[in-house]
Tab-separated table of C-alpha atoms in Angstrom:
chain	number	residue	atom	x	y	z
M	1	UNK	CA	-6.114	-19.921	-4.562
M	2	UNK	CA	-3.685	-17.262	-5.525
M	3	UNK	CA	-3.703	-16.461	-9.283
M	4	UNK	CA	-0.436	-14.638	-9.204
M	5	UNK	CA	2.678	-15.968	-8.111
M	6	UNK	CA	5.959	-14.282	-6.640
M	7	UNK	CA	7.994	-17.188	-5.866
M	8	UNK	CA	10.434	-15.072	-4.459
M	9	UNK	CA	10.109	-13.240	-1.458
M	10	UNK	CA	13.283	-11.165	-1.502
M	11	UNK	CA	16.370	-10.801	-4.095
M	12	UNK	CA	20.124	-9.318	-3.719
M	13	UNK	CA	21.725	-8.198	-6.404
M	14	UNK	CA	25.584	-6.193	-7.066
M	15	UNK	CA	24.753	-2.741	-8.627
M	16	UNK	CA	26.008	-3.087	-12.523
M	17	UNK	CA	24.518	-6.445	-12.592
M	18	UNK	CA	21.252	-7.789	-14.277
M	19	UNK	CA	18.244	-8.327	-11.365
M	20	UNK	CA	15.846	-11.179	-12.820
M	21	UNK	CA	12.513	-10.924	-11.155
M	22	UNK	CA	9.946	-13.757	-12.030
M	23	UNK	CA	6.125	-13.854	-11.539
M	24	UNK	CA	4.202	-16.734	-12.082
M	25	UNK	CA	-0.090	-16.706	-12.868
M	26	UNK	CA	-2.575	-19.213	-13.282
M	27	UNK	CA	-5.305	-18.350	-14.843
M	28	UNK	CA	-4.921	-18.056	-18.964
M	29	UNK	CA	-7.827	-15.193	-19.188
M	30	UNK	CA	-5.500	-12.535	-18.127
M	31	UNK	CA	-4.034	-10.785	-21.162
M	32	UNK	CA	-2.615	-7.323	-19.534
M	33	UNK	CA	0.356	-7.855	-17.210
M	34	UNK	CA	1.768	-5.142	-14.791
M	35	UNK	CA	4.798	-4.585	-13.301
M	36	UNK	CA	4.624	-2.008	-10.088
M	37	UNK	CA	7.301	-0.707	-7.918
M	38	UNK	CA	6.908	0.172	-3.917
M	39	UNK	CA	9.507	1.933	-2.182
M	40	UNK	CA	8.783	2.160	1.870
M	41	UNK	CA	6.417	4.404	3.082
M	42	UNK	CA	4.836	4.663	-0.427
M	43	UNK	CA	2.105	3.663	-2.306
M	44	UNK	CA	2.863	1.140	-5.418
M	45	UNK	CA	3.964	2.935	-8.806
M	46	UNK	CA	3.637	1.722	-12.121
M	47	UNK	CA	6.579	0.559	-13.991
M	48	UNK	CA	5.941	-1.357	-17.135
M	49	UNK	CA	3.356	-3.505	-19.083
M	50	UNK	CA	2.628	-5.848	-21.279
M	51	UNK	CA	0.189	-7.154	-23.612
M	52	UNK	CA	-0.594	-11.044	-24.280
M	53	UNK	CA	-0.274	-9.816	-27.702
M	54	UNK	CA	3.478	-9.503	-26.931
M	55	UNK	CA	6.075	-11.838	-25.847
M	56	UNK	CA	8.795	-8.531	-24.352
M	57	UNK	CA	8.277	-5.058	-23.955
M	58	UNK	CA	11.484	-2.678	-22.898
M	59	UNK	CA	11.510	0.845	-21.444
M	60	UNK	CA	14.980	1.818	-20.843
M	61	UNK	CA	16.883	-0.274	-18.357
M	62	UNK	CA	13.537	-2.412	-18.006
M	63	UNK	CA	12.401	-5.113	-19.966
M	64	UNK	CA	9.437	-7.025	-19.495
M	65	UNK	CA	9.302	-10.709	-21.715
M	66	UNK	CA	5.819	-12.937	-21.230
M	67	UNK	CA	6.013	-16.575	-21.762
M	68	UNK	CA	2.308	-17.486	-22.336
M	69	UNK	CA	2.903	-21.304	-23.163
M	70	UNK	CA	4.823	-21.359	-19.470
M	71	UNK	CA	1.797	-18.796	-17.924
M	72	UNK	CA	5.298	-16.728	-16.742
M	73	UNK	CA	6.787	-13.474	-16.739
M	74	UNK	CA	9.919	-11.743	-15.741
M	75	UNK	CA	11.040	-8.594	-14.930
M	76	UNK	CA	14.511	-7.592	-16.341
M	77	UNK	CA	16.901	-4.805	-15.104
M	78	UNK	CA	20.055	-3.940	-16.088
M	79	UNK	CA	22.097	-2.903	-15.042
M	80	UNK	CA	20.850	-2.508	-11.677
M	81	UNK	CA	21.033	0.609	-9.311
M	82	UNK	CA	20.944	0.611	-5.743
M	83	UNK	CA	17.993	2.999	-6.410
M	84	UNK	CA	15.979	0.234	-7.652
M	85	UNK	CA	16.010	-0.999	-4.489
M	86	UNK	CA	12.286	-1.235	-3.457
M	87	UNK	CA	9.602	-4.007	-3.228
M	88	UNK	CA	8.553	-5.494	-6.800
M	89	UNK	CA	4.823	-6.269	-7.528
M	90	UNK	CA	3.484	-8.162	-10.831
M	91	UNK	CA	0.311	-7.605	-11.344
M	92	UNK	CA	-2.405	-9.298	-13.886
M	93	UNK	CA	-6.189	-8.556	-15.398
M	94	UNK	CA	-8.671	-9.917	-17.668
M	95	UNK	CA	-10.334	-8.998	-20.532
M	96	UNK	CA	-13.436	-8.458	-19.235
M	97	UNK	CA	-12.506	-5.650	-16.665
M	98	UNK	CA	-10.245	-3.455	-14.977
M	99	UNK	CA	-9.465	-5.811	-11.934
M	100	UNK	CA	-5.611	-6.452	-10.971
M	101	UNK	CA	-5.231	-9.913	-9.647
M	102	UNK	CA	-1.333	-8.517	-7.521
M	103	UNK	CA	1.423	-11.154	-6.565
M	104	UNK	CA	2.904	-10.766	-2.474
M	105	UNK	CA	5.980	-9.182	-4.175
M	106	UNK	CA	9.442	-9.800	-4.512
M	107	UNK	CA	11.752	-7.437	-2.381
M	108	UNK	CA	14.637	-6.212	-4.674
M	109	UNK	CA	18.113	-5.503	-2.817
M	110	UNK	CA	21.146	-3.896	-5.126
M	111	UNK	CA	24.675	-3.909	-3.296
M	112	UNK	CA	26.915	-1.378	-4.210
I	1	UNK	CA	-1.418	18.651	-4.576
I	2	UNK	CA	-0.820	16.011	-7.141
I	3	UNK	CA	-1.929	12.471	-7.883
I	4	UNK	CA	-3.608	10.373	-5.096
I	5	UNK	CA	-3.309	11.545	-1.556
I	6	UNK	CA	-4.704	9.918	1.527
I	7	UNK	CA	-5.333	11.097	5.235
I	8	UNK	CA	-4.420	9.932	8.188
I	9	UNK	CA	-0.855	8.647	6.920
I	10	UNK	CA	-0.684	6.872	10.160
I	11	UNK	CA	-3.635	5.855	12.276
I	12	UNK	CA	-4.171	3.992	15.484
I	13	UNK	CA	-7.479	3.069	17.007
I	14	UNK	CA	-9.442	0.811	19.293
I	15	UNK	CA	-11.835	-2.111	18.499
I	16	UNK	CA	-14.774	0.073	19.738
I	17	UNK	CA	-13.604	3.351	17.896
I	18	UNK	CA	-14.896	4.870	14.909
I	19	UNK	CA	-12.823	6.317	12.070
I	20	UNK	CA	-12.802	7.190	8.413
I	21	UNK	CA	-9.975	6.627	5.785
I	22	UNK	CA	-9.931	9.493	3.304
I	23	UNK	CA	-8.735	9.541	-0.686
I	24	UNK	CA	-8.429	11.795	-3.085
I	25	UNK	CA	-7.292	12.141	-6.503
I	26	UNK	CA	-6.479	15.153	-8.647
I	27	UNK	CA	-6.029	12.644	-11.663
I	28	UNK	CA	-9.527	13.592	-13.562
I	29	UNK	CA	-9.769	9.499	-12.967
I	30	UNK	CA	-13.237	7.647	-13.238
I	31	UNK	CA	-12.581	4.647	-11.496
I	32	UNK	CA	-11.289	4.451	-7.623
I	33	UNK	CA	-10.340	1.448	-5.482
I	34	UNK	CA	-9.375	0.646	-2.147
I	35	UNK	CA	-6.646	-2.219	-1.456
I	36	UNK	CA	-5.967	-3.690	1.645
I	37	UNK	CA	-2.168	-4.850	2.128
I	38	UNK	CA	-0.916	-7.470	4.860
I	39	UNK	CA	2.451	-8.507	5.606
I	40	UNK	CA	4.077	-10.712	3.395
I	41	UNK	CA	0.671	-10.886	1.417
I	42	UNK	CA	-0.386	-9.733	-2.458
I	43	UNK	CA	-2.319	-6.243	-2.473
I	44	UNK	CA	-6.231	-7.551	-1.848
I	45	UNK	CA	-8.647	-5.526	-3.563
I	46	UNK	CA	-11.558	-4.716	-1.412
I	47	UNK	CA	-13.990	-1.996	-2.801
I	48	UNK	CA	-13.958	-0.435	-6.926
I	49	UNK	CA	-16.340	2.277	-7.648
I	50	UNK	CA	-16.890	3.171	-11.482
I	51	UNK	CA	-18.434	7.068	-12.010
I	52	UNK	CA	-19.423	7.169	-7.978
I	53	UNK	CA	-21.072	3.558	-8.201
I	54	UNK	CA	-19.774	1.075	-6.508
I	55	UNK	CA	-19.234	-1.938	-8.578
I	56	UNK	CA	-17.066	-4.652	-6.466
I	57	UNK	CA	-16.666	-5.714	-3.048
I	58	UNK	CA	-14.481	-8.828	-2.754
I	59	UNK	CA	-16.488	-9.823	0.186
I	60	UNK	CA	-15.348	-7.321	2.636
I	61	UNK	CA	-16.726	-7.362	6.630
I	62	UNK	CA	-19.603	-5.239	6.880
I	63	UNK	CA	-17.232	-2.865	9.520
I	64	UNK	CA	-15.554	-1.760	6.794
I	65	UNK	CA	-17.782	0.767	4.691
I	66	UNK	CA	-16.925	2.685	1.601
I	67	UNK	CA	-18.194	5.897	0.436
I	68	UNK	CA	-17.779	7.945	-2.886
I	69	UNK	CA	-19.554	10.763	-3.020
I	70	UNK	CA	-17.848	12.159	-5.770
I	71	UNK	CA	-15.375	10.934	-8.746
I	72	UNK	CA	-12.440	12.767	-6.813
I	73	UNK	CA	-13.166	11.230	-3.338
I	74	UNK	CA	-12.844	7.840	-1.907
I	75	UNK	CA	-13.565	7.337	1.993
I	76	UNK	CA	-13.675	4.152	4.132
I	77	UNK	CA	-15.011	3.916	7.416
I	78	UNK	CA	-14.068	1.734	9.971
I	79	UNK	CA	-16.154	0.748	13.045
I	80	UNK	CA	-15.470	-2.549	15.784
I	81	UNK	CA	-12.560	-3.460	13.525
I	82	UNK	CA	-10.414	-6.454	15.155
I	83	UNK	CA	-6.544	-6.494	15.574
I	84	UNK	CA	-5.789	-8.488	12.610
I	85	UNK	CA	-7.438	-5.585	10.397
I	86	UNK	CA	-3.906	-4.087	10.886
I	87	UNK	CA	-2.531	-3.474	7.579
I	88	UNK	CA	-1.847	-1.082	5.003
I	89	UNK	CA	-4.785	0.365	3.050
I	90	UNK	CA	-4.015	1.807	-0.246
I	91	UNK	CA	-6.531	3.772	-2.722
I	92	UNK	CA	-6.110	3.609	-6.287
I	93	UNK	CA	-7.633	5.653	-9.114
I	94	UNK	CA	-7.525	4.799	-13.071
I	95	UNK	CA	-9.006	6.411	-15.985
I	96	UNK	CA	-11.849	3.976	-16.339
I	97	UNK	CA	-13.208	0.730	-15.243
I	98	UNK	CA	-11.161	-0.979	-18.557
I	99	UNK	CA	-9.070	1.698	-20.195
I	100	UNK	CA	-7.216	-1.139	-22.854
I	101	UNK	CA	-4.659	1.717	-23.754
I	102	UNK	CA	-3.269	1.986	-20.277
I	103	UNK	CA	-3.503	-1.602	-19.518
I	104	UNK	CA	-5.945	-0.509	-16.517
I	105	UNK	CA	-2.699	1.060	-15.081
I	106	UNK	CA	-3.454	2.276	-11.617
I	107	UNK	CA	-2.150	4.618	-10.001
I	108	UNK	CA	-1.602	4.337	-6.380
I	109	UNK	CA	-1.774	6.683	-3.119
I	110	UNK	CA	0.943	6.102	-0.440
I	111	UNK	CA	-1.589	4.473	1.951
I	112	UNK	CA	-2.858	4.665	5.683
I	113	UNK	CA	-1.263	2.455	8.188
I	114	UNK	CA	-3.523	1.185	10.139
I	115	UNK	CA	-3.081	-0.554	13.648
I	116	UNK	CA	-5.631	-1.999	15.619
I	117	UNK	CA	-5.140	-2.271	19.050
């Protein structure tokens, strides 16, 4: 049963444009959501958070919002670069330790 | 060298051979982790060692051994694997086990790719 959801297995987007990438989770213990970015031949890197604490969290052209009622979150970027091209993981833990509970990623193409 | 490194980048071996993974990490990090990632398939977390002790394995075959015999190093060795162990195993390091501050952010090697023949 997966407890982290990425509906989407790929998305194309026009550079200048806002890329919308959604992550769905199932269990309501998690309270620290992750966002990581994977480029080819790379390992994952980290690229924003949030707390259950918060409903949205921004970092520059990023912007993470949580919908706890709706167990969803979404990643937000705009406007989009062809350099953010890469494969997009969301990520989730618990409380009670440092395990991440990943998603099977979301594969983020920007045309320019 | 920075961050998390791993050796081979690239590795190919029989079902009778023998091999080791290796990962380090230059991070000062307590906590390490090995991840095993399939095609089209969310990151599976295999092995987490806290302070050298391993704490999880997320029911991992028994040819697939981990070793940590220090906070910095991370191996896994691989013995009689089978072809659909093909994948891409990552290692991970964070601070600690549960570091609230940095939401247990991980940070991530650029993996081996493995394939079984």
């Amino acid at each position: 049963d997966q407890q982290v959801k990425q509906n989407s297995p790929s998305l194309s987007v026009q550079e200048g444009r806002i890329s919308i990438l959604n992550c769905d989770y199932t269990n309501s213990m998690f309270d620290y959501f992750l966002w990581y970015k994977k480029y080819p031949a790379e390992g994952p890197t980290f690229l924003i958070s949030i707390s259950s604490i918060k409903d949205k969290n921004e970092d520059g052209r990023f912007t993470v919002f949580l919908n706890k009622s709706a167990k969803h979150l979404s990643l937000h970027i705009v406007p989009s670069q062809p350099g953010d091209s890469a494969v997009y993981f969301c990520a989730a833990s618990a409380i009670q330790g440092g395990k991440l509970i990943f998603g099977q990623g979301t594969e983020l193409s920007v045309k320019p | 060298e920075t961050g998390v490194t791993q050796t081979p980048r690239h590795l190919v071996m029989g079902m009778t051979n023998k091999k080791s993974l290796k990962c380090e990490q230059h991070l000062g990090h307590n906590a390490m982790y090995w991840y095993k990632q399939s095609a089209k398939k969310p990151l599976e977390l295999m092995f987490v060692y806290s302070l050298e002790e391993r704490v999880e394995n997320n029911s991992v075959p028994s040819r697939f051994s981990p070793e940590c015999p220090n906070s910095s190093h991370l191996f896994l060795h691989l013995h009689t694997l089978q072809p659909e162990d093909s994948a891409l195993y990552l290692c991970a390091s964070s601070q600690d086990l549960e570091d609230r501050g940095l939401y247990n952010e991980q940070f991530f090697g650029p993996g081996t790719r493995l394939t079984v023949l």
